[in-house]
PDB file of C-alpha atoms in Angstrom:
ATOM      1  CA  GLN E  26       0.000   0.000   0.000  1.00 50.00           C
ATOM      2  CA  ARG E  27       2.828   2.391   0.917  1.00 44.00           C
ATOM      3  CA  LYS E  28       4.678   1.605  -2.330  1.00 45.00           C
ATOM      4  CA  SER E  29       1.519   2.337  -4.337  1.00 48.00           C
ATOM      5  CA  SER E  30       1.047   5.690  -2.578  1.00 46.00           C
ATOM      6  CA  LYS E  31       4.671   6.657  -3.186  1.00 46.00           C
ATOM      7  CA  MET E  32       4.426   5.677  -6.848  1.00 49.00           C
ATOM      8  CA  LEU E  33       1.208   7.708  -7.281  1.00 45.00           C
ATOM      9  CA  SER E  34       2.822  10.709  -5.604  1.00 47.00           C
ATOM     10  CA  PHE E  35       5.859  10.415  -7.899  1.00 47.00           C
ATOM     11  CA  VAL E  36       3.701  10.239 -11.026  1.00 42.00           C
ATOM     12  CA  VAL E  37       1.656  13.291  -9.994  1.00 41.00           C
ATOM     13  CA  SER E  38       4.826  15.280  -9.227  1.00 47.00           C
ATOM     14  CA  PHE E  39       6.373  14.283 -12.556  1.00 45.00           C
ATOM     15  CA  ILE E  40       3.304  15.365 -14.539  1.00 42.00           C
ATOM     16  CA  TRP E  41       3.118  18.650 -12.626  1.00 41.00           C
ATOM     17  CA  SER E  42       6.788  19.360 -13.402  1.00 45.00           C
ATOM     18  CA  LEU E  43       6.156  18.814 -17.100  1.00 43.00           C
ATOM     19  CA  VAL E  44       3.238  21.230 -17.080  1.00 40.00           C
ATOM     20  CA  GLY E  45       5.304  23.791 -15.216  1.00 43.00           C
ATOM     21  CA  CYS E  46       8.192  23.519 -17.664  1.00 40.00           C
ATOM     22  CA  HIS E  47       6.091  23.940 -20.754  1.00 41.00           C
ATOM     23  CA  GLY E  48       3.715  26.631 -19.580  1.00 43.00           C
ATOM     24  CA  LEU E  49      -0.026  26.757 -20.097  1.00 39.00           C
ATOM     25  CA  ARG E  50      -1.762  24.230 -22.329  1.00 46.00           C
ATOM     26  CA  PRO E  51      -4.745  24.966 -24.571  1.00 51.00           C
ATOM     27  CA  MET E  52      -7.930  25.133 -22.518  1.00 53.00           C
ATOM     28  CA  THR E  53      -9.765  21.805 -22.603  1.00 50.00           C
ATOM     29  CA  ILE E  54     -13.528  21.738 -22.260  1.00 48.00           C
ATOM     30  CA  ARG E  55     -14.206  18.453 -20.461  1.00 50.00           C
ATOM     31  CA  MET E  56     -17.042  16.242 -21.612  1.00 58.00           C
ATOM     32  CA  GLY E  57     -20.176  16.360 -19.487  1.00 86.00           C
ATOM     33  CA  VAL E  58     -23.909  16.089 -19.856  1.00 90.00           C
ATOM     34  CA  VAL E  59     -26.346  18.836 -20.852  1.00 92.00           C
ATOM     35  CA  THR E  60     -30.121  18.783 -21.167  1.00 91.00           C
ATOM     36  CA  PRO E  61     -31.956  20.761 -23.884  1.00 90.00           C
ATOM     37  CA  GLY E  62     -33.345  23.101 -21.240  1.00 88.00           C
ATOM     38  CA  ASN E  63     -29.773  24.320 -20.656  1.00 91.00           C
ATOM     39  CA  PHE E  64     -28.753  24.752 -24.295  1.00 92.00           C
ATOM     40  CA  LYS E  65     -26.810  27.884 -25.276  1.00 91.00           C
ATOM     41  CA  ASN E  66     -25.979  29.203 -28.731  1.00 89.00           C
ATOM     42  CA  GLY E  67     -22.454  28.125 -29.623  1.00 88.00           C
ATOM     43  CA  LEU E  68     -22.438  25.096 -27.314  1.00 91.00           C
ATOM     44  CA  THR E  69     -20.753  22.024 -28.844  1.00 92.00           C
ATOM     45  CA  VAL E  70     -22.285  18.602 -28.251  1.00 94.00           C
ATOM     46  CA  GLU E  71     -21.643  15.047 -29.387  1.00 93.00           C
ATOM     47  CA  PHE E  72     -24.590  13.559 -31.269  1.00 91.00           C
ATOM     48  CA  GLN E  73     -24.838  10.709 -33.785  1.00 90.00           C
ATOM     49  CA  ASP E  74     -21.095   9.979 -33.553  1.00 89.00           C
ATOM     50  CA  SER E  75     -20.055  13.489 -34.541  1.00 93.00           C
ATOM     51  CA  VAL E  76     -19.572  16.957 -33.068  1.00 94.00           C
ATOM     52  CA  TRP E  77     -22.267  19.612 -33.492  1.00 94.00           C
ATOM     53  CA  LYS E  78     -22.579  23.296 -32.714  1.00 93.00           C
ATOM     54  CA  ILE E  79     -25.899  24.708 -31.519  1.00 93.00           C
ATOM     55  CA  LEU E  80     -26.793  27.634 -33.769  1.00 91.00           C
ATOM     56  CA  SER E  81     -30.248  28.377 -32.350  1.00 92.00           C
ATOM     57  CA  PHE E  82     -32.937  26.760 -30.239  1.00 93.00           C
ATOM     58  CA  GLN E  83     -36.509  27.370 -29.120  1.00 93.00           C
ATOM     59  CA  GLN E  84     -38.484  25.643 -26.414  1.00 90.00           C
ATOM     60  CA  THR E  85     -42.082  24.713 -27.225  1.00 87.00           C
ATOM     61  CA  LYS E  86     -44.838  23.245 -25.084  1.00 80.00           C
ATOM     62  CA  SER E  87     -48.461  22.331 -25.637  1.00 73.00           C
ATOM     63  CA  ALA E  88     -51.260  20.971 -23.465  1.00 70.00           C
ATOM     64  CA  ARG E  89     -51.019  17.555 -25.116  1.00 74.00           C
ATOM     65  CA  GLN E  90     -47.247  17.216 -25.407  1.00 75.00           C
ATOM     66  CA  ALA E  91     -44.309  17.446 -23.066  1.00 80.00           C
ATOM     67  CA  ALA E  92     -41.919  20.351 -23.530  1.00 87.00           C
ATOM     68  CA  MET E  93     -39.688  20.058 -26.603  1.00 91.00           C
ATOM     69  CA  VAL E  94     -36.686  22.034 -27.816  1.00 93.00           C
ATOM     70  CA  ARG E  95     -36.402  22.735 -31.540  1.00 94.00           C
ATOM     71  CA  THR E  96     -32.760  23.159 -32.400  1.00 94.00           C
ATOM     72  CA  LYS E  97     -30.687  24.107 -35.443  1.00 95.00           C
ATOM     73  CA  LEU E  98     -27.393  22.248 -35.362  1.00 95.00           C
ATOM     74  CA  LYS E  99     -24.241  22.530 -37.478  1.00 93.00           C
ATOM     75  CA  ASN E 100     -22.056  19.477 -37.994  1.00 93.00           C
ATOM     76  CA  LEU E 101     -18.541  20.804 -37.424  1.00 92.00           C
ATOM     77  CA  MET E 102     -16.983  17.917 -39.369  1.00 90.00           C
ATOM     78  CA  THR E 103     -19.068  18.214 -42.556  1.00 89.00           C
ATOM     79  CA  GLY E 104     -20.472  21.749 -42.355  1.00 87.00           C
ATOM     80  CA  ALA E 105     -24.044  20.468 -42.805  1.00 90.00           C
ATOM     81  CA  THR E 106     -26.877  22.071 -40.814  1.00 92.00           C
ATOM     82  CA  VAL E 107     -29.962  20.199 -39.633  1.00 95.00           C
ATOM     83  CA  ASP E 108     -33.099  20.910 -37.642  1.00 95.00           C
ATOM     84  CA  GLN E 109     -33.439  18.566 -34.676  1.00 95.00           C
ATOM     85  CA  THR E 110     -36.091  18.363 -31.971  1.00 93.00           C
ATOM     86  CA  PHE E 111     -35.195  17.069 -28.503  1.00 93.00           C
ATOM     87  CA  ARG E 112     -37.365  16.162 -25.535  1.00 91.00           C
ATOM     88  CA  ILE E 113     -36.681  18.452 -22.596  1.00 89.00           C
ATOM     89  CA  SER E 114     -35.693  15.405 -20.513  1.00 87.00           C
ATOM     90  CA  GLU E 115     -33.073  14.099 -22.966  1.00 91.00           C
ATOM     91  CA  ALA E 116     -29.384  14.269 -22.111  1.00 91.00           C
ATOM     92  CA  LEU E 117     -26.552  14.930 -24.571  1.00 92.00           C
ATOM     93  CA  GLN E 118     -22.818  14.723 -24.129  1.00 92.00           C
ATOM     94  CA  THR E 119     -21.002  18.024 -24.369  1.00 92.00           C
ATOM     95  CA  ALA E 120     -18.072  17.735 -26.751  1.00 91.00           C
ATOM     96  CA  ASN E 121     -14.595  17.255 -25.325  1.00 89.00           C
ATOM     97  CA  VAL E 122     -12.927  20.097 -27.227  1.00 91.00           C
ATOM     98  CA  GLU E 123      -9.819  22.202 -26.818  1.00 92.00           C
ATOM     99  CA  LYS E 124      -9.724  25.957 -27.366  1.00 91.00           C
ATOM    100  CA  ALA E 125      -6.475  27.699 -28.254  1.00 93.00           C
ATOM    101  CA  ASP E 126      -5.922  31.371 -29.050  1.00 95.00           C
ATOM    102  CA  ALA E 127      -4.432  32.074 -32.471  1.00 96.00           C
ATOM    103  CA  ILE E 128      -3.679  35.180 -34.522  1.00 97.00           C
ATOM    104  CA  PHE E 129      -4.836  35.525 -38.113  1.00 97.00           C
ATOM    105  CA  SER E 130      -1.596  36.101 -40.010  1.00 96.00           C
ATOM    106  CA  TYR E 131      -2.189  36.143 -43.767  1.00 95.00           C
ATOM    107  CA  VAL E 132      -3.986  34.699 -46.786  1.00 94.00           C
ATOM    108  CA  ASP E 133      -2.359  31.977 -48.891  1.00 95.00           C
ATOM    109  CA  GLY E 134      -4.525  31.388 -51.951  1.00 94.00           C
ATOM    110  CA  ASP E 135      -7.802  29.867 -50.772  1.00 94.00           C
ATOM    111  CA  ASN E 136      -6.369  29.216 -47.313  1.00 96.00           C
ATOM    112  CA  LEU E 137      -6.004  31.333 -44.194  1.00 97.00           C
ATOM    113  CA  ILE E 138      -2.924  31.078 -41.980  1.00 97.00           C
ATOM    114  CA  PHE E 139      -3.207  31.338 -38.195  1.00 97.00           C
ATOM    115  CA  MET E 140      -0.371  31.461 -35.661  1.00 96.00           C
ATOM    116  CA  ASN E 141      -0.749  29.887 -32.215  1.00 92.00           C
ATOM    117  CA  SER E 142      -0.355  32.653 -29.624  1.00 87.00           C
ATOM    118  CA  GLU E 143       1.826  30.499 -27.337  1.00 88.00           C
ATOM    119  CA  THR E 144       3.757  28.074 -29.535  1.00 90.00           C
ATOM    120  CA  PHE E 145       3.902  30.302 -32.655  1.00 92.00           C
ATOM    121  CA  ASP E 146       3.072  27.253 -34.773  1.00 93.00           C
ATOM    122  CA  GLU E 147       1.194  28.073 -37.972  1.00 95.00           C
ATOM    123  CA  THR E 148      -2.056  26.381 -38.997  1.00 95.00           C
ATOM    124  CA  MET E 149      -3.580  26.476 -42.480  1.00 96.00           C
ATOM    125  CA  ILE E 150      -7.386  26.394 -42.765  1.00 95.00           C
ATOM    126  CA  PRO E 151      -9.445  26.702 -45.972  1.00 93.00           C
ATOM    127  CA  ALA E 152     -11.342  30.000 -45.973  1.00 93.00           C
ATOM    128  CA  ALA E 153     -14.485  28.156 -47.067  1.00 89.00           C
ATOM    129  CA  ASP E 154     -14.455  26.209 -43.777  1.00 88.00           C
ATOM    130  CA  ILE E 155     -14.690  29.348 -41.630  1.00 91.00           C
ATOM    131  CA  GLU E 156     -17.975  31.125 -40.993  1.00 87.00           C
ATOM    132  CA  SER E 157     -17.771  34.859 -41.668  1.00 92.00           C
ATOM    133  CA  SER E 158     -14.156  34.617 -42.829  1.00 95.00           C
ATOM    134  CA  ASP E 159     -14.721  37.955 -44.586  1.00 96.00           C
ATOM    135  CA  LEU E 160     -14.843  39.609 -41.145  1.00 97.00           C
ATOM    136  CA  LEU E 161     -11.280  38.523 -40.366  1.00 97.00           C
ATOM    137  CA  ARG E 162      -8.468  41.046 -40.484  1.00 94.00           C
ATOM    138  CA  GLU E 163      -4.735  40.545 -40.058  1.00 94.00           C
ATOM    139  CA  GLY E 164      -3.702  40.519 -36.413  1.00 95.00           C
ATOM    140  CA  MET E 165      -7.157  39.515 -35.130  1.00 96.00           C
ATOM    141  CA  THR E 166      -7.123  37.004 -32.265  1.00 96.00           C
ATOM    142  CA  VAL E 167      -9.487  34.065 -32.688  1.00 97.00           C
ATOM    143  CA  GLN E 168     -10.065  30.726 -30.979  1.00 95.00           C
ATOM    144  CA  LEU E 169      -9.267  27.476 -32.783  1.00 94.00           C
ATOM    145  CA  ILE E 170     -11.588  24.667 -31.646  1.00 93.00           C
ATOM    146  CA  THR E 171     -10.120  21.150 -31.783  1.00 93.00           C
ATOM    147  CA  TRP E 172     -12.044  17.872 -31.441  1.00 91.00           C
ATOM    148  CA  GLU E 173     -10.284  14.509 -31.663  1.00 90.00           C
ATOM    149  CA  SER E 174      -7.155  16.195 -33.092  1.00 89.00           C
ATOM    150  CA  ASN E 175      -9.166  17.945 -35.834  1.00 90.00           C
ATOM    151  CA  ILE E 176      -9.702  21.692 -35.998  1.00 92.00           C
ATOM    152  CA  VAL E 177     -13.481  21.858 -36.352  1.00 92.00           C
ATOM    153  CA  ASP E 178     -14.297  25.521 -35.758  1.00 92.00           C
ATOM    154  CA  VAL E 179     -12.859  29.020 -35.567  1.00 94.00           C
ATOM    155  CA  ASN E 180     -14.464  31.472 -33.150  1.00 93.00           C
ATOM    156  CA  LEU E 181     -14.126  35.139 -34.060  1.00 95.00           C
ATOM    157  CA  PRO E 182     -14.232  37.806 -31.322  1.00 95.00           C
ATOM    158  CA  THR E 183     -17.663  38.502 -29.860  1.00 93.00           C
ATOM    159  CA  SER E 184     -17.600  41.940 -31.469  1.00 96.00           C
ATOM    160  CA  GLU E 185     -15.209  44.007 -33.561  1.00 97.00           C
ATOM    161  CA  GLU E 186     -15.012  47.541 -34.935  1.00 97.00           C
ATOM    162  CA  TYR E 187     -15.018  48.129 -38.695  1.00 98.00           C
ATOM    163  CA  GLU E 188     -14.981  51.124 -41.013  1.00 97.00           C
ATOM    164  CA  VAL E 189     -17.778  51.471 -43.557  1.00 97.00           C
ATOM    165  CA  THR E 190     -16.135  51.832 -46.979  1.00 97.00           C
ATOM    166  CA  TYR E 191     -19.314  51.965 -49.062  1.00 97.00           C
ATOM    167  CA  THR E 192     -23.032  52.435 -48.532  1.00 96.00           C
ATOM    168  CA  GLU E 193     -25.763  54.609 -49.946  1.00 92.00           C
ATOM    169  CA  PRO E 194     -25.797  58.168 -48.511  1.00 88.00           C
ATOM    170  CA  GLY E 195     -27.008  58.300 -44.921  1.00 74.00           C
ATOM    171  CA  ILE E 196     -29.979  60.230 -43.588  1.00 73.00           C
ATOM    172  CA  ALA E 197     -28.747  62.323 -40.697  1.00 64.00           C
ATOM    173  CA  LYS E 198     -32.159  62.812 -39.081  1.00 63.00           C
ATOM    174  CA  ALA E 199     -33.018  59.108 -39.158  1.00 61.00           C
ATOM    175  CA  ALA E 200     -31.112  58.072 -36.035  1.00 58.00           C
ATOM    176  CA  SER E 201     -34.191  56.473 -34.472  1.00 59.00           C
ATOM    177  CA  THR E 202     -35.401  54.586 -37.532  1.00 62.00           C
ATOM    178  CA  LYS E 203     -35.343  50.802 -37.842  1.00 80.00           C
ATOM    179  CA  GLN E 204     -34.844  50.857 -41.596  1.00 88.00           C
ATOM    180  CA  MET E 205     -31.700  49.072 -42.773  1.00 93.00           C
ATOM    181  CA  LYS E 206     -29.502  49.172 -45.879  1.00 95.00           C
ATOM    182  CA  PRO E 207     -26.477  47.185 -47.131  1.00 96.00           C
ATOM    183  CA  ALA E 208     -22.967  48.384 -46.335  1.00 97.00           C
ATOM    184  CA  THR E 209     -19.464  47.211 -47.237  1.00 98.00           C
ATOM    185  CA  LEU E 210     -16.851  47.100 -44.476  1.00 98.00           C
ATOM    186  CA  ASP E 211     -13.081  47.613 -44.704  1.00 97.00           C
ATOM    187  CA  THR E 212     -12.514  43.827 -44.817  1.00 96.00           C
ATOM    188  CA  GLY E 213     -14.866  43.474 -47.801  1.00 96.00           C
ATOM    189  CA  ALA E 214     -17.692  41.971 -45.748  1.00 97.00           C
ATOM    190  CA  GLU E 215     -21.248  43.145 -46.375  1.00 97.00           C
ATOM    191  CA  ILE E 216     -23.820  43.537 -43.608  1.00 97.00           C
ATOM    192  CA  SER E 217     -27.002  45.515 -42.991  1.00 97.00           C
ATOM    193  CA  VAL E 218     -26.758  48.845 -41.159  1.00 96.00           C
ATOM    194  CA  PRO E 219     -29.263  51.559 -40.166  1.00 93.00           C
ATOM    195  CA  ILE E 220     -29.891  54.117 -42.895  1.00 92.00           C
ATOM    196  CA  PHE E 221     -28.199  56.904 -40.917  1.00 91.00           C
ATOM    197  CA  VAL E 222     -24.788  55.202 -41.185  1.00 93.00           C
ATOM    198  CA  ASP E 223     -22.502  56.782 -43.785  1.00 93.00           C
ATOM    199  CA  ILE E 224     -19.207  56.098 -45.558  1.00 95.00           C
ATOM    200  CA  GLY E 225     -16.264  56.582 -43.199  1.00 95.00           C
ATOM    201  CA  ASP E 226     -18.260  55.727 -40.070  1.00 95.00           C
ATOM    202  CA  THR E 227     -16.810  53.218 -37.638  1.00 97.00           C
ATOM    203  CA  ILE E 228     -19.325  50.674 -36.397  1.00 97.00           C
ATOM    204  CA  LYS E 229     -19.279  47.777 -33.929  1.00 97.00           C
ATOM    205  CA  VAL E 230     -20.410  44.426 -35.347  1.00 97.00           C
ATOM    206  CA  ASN E 231     -21.510  41.203 -33.661  1.00 95.00           C
ATOM    207  CA  CYS E 232     -19.216  38.785 -35.523  1.00 94.00           C
ATOM    208  CA  ALA E 233     -21.192  35.601 -34.833  1.00 89.00           C
ATOM    209  CA  GLU E 234     -24.510  37.091 -35.955  1.00 90.00           C
ATOM    210  CA  ARG E 235     -23.059  39.498 -38.573  1.00 94.00           C
ATOM    211  CA  THR E 236     -25.278  42.209 -37.125  1.00 95.00           C
ATOM    212  CA  TYR E 237     -24.788  45.922 -36.518  1.00 97.00           C
ATOM    213  CA  LEU E 238     -24.467  46.861 -32.827  1.00 96.00           C
ATOM    214  CA  GLU E 239     -23.706  50.568 -32.699  1.00 95.00           C
ATOM    215  CA  ARG E 240     -21.888  53.464 -34.308  1.00 94.00           C
ATOM    216  CA  VAL E 241     -18.558  54.240 -32.633  1.00 95.00           C
ATOM    217  CA  GLN E 242     -17.789  57.828 -31.847  1.00 88.00           C
ATOM    218  CA  LYS E 243     -14.189  58.728 -32.641  1.00 75.00           C
TER     219      LYS E 243
END
């Protein structure tokens, strides 16, 4: 018994010394269980032998049926999206993923190059595999999501500031209107903005939703 305790103590100390020598590791999101009543947009779950990202969900209930949760899921391995309905009492495994900060470095043909913020290793990802890749700009910090040694997703910042490079002339007195119009940002992305926004304005954008948040006063 004493030999086993000493051996366990040695192993723990050895592992701890390795971690200390090499600094922080990418953050690992440990696998657990989640019920549909606790879903959140962006949550990754394991379902049908793959990894899925919850894009949206809505809970429904009727007098004749138990509560259900209608969910739009994206398969992070194939890119396919599906509508799936879960019973409120069902349990799903949260995906065992790792998140590592990386900096968008440059474009190489149809691929985007990211540099790990700690190891400085470069990773090449096809632009077509990244949602809203047109909102990326050089030097932007993102999160690379890894599942079973595969990079399955890239999370942009929650929000980012962009300059409007083209839009139809704004209406100065329309600050309270809900009317929207298309606008081109300095990265080439196109989103909808209120009609009072003009060329040269700096705006804050929700990157995940590609939606206008506010005009930034400089």
